[in-house]
Tab-separated table of C-alpha atoms in Angstrom:
chain	number	residue	atom	x	y	z
N	1	MET	CA	0.012	-8.384	3.954
N	2	GLU	CA	2.896	-6.163	2.932
N	3	ILE	CA	2.734	-2.871	1.357
N	4	GLU	CA	5.623	-1.821	-0.953
N	5	ILE	CA	5.858	1.630	-2.093
N	6	THR	CA	6.968	1.553	-5.775
N	7	ASN	CA	6.628	5.146	-6.512
N	8	ASP	CA	6.355	8.265	-4.354
N	9	SER	CA	8.016	10.672	-6.740
N	10	SER	CA	5.061	13.130	-6.851
N	11	LYS	CA	3.528	14.628	-4.108
N	12	LEU	CA	0.030	13.943	-5.456
N	13	GLU	CA	0.471	10.325	-6.502
N	14	LEU	CA	1.358	7.192	-4.951
N	15	GLU	CA	2.100	3.649	-6.500
N	16	MET	CA	2.541	0.810	-4.359
N	17	VAL	CA	2.434	-3.181	-4.393
N	18	ILE	CA	0.046	-4.905	-1.908
N	19	HIS	CA	1.861	-8.283	-1.280
N	20	GLY	CA	-0.182	-11.239	-0.585
N	21	GLU	CA	-3.531	-9.770	-1.507
N	22	ASN	CA	-5.996	-10.025	-4.450
N	23	HIS	CA	-9.172	-8.340	-5.823
N	24	SER	CA	-11.021	-8.508	-2.361
N	25	ILE	CA	-9.288	-6.099	-0.507
N	26	CYS	CA	-7.902	-3.829	-3.294
N	27	ASN	CA	-11.373	-3.455	-4.623
N	28	VAL	CA	-13.143	-2.360	-1.360
N	29	LEU	CA	-10.082	0.154	-0.591
N	30	ARG	CA	-10.368	1.766	-3.919
N	31	LYS	CA	-14.122	2.183	-3.233
N	32	TYR	CA	-13.457	3.949	-0.172
N	33	LEU	CA	-10.638	6.155	-1.390
N	34	MET	CA	-13.108	7.125	-4.345
N	35	GLU	CA	-15.548	8.455	-1.863
N	36	ASP	CA	-12.914	10.591	-0.504
N	37	PRO	CA	-13.153	14.191	-2.139
N	38	ASP	CA	-9.582	14.620	-2.044
N	39	VAL	CA	-9.044	11.834	-4.281
N	40	GLU	CA	-8.782	12.412	-7.950
N	41	TYR	CA	-8.431	8.419	-8.792
N	42	ALA	CA	-7.923	5.172	-7.298
N	43	VAL	CA	-6.957	2.379	-9.574
N	44	TYR	CA	-5.401	-1.031	-9.404
N	45	GLY	CA	-4.268	-4.093	-11.524
N	46	ILE	CA	-3.410	-7.589	-11.290
N	47	ASP	CA	-0.920	-8.560	-14.213
N	48	HIS	CA	-1.501	-12.034	-13.874
N	49	PRO	CA	-4.591	-13.885	-12.239
N	50	LEU	CA	-2.551	-16.578	-10.739
N	51	THR	CA	0.439	-15.258	-9.661
N	52	GLY	CA	0.227	-11.505	-10.028
N	53	GLU	CA	0.180	-9.167	-7.327
N	54	PRO	CA	-2.130	-6.111	-6.994
N	55	ILE	CA	-0.512	-2.691	-7.869
N	56	MET	CA	-2.429	0.240	-6.748
N	57	THR	CA	-2.060	3.695	-7.848
N	58	ILE	CA	-3.882	6.899	-5.775
N	59	LYS	CA	-3.842	10.435	-7.308
N	60	THR	CA	-4.974	13.209	-4.978
N	61	LYS	CA	-5.845	16.788	-5.562
N	62	ARG	CA	-3.714	19.663	-5.472
N	63	GLY	CA	-2.663	20.032	-1.880
N	64	LYS	CA	-3.579	16.866	-0.700
N	65	ARG	CA	-1.364	13.728	0.089
N	66	PRO	CA	-1.993	10.477	-1.149
N	67	LYS	CA	-0.845	8.601	1.871
N	68	ASN	CA	-2.985	10.575	4.108
N	69	ALA	CA	-5.988	9.617	1.815
N	70	LEU	CA	-4.857	6.116	2.209
N	71	LEU	CA	-4.528	6.250	5.991
N	72	LYS	CA	-8.025	7.708	6.224
N	73	ALA	CA	-9.471	4.826	3.765
N	74	ALA	CA	-8.047	2.125	5.874
N	75	GLU	CA	-9.284	3.630	8.958
N	76	ARG	CA	-12.787	3.820	7.896
N	77	LEU	CA	-12.508	0.213	6.391
N	78	LYS	CA	-11.523	-1.066	9.710
N	79	GLU	CA	-14.460	0.822	11.328
N	80	ASP	CA	-17.010	-0.901	8.770
N	81	VAL	CA	-15.273	-4.279	9.354
N	82	ASP	CA	-15.343	-4.075	13.139
N	83	LYS	CA	-19.255	-3.105	12.877
N	84	PHE	CA	-19.807	-6.061	10.573
N	85	LYS	CA	-18.020	-8.420	12.820
N	86	ARG	CA	-20.025	-7.191	15.895
N	87	LEU	CA	-23.607	-7.475	13.615
N	88	VAL	CA	-22.411	-11.280	13.012
N	89	GLU	CA	-21.500	-12.025	16.370
N	90	ASP	CA	-24.925	-10.757	17.806
N	91	ILE	CA	-26.734	-13.352	15.519
């Protein structure tokens, strides 16, 4: 996975392309971002279902940085994936 920042001109909004990914990671990441009270909105779109790449936009509330919200959401996602992996291994 490679993340390319396409717009970071505003301190409150971040736009990025997530190369090599699809709805799976973007949808769950968007969910974790929206659970953060500092995030105003997190959306993504894929222009073409076969060849398009996800473009995600994160907007945070005044005084909060979108990159920090993204890092926090990614860490929560990693922790939950690790927990799930341990549960599956215990079966």
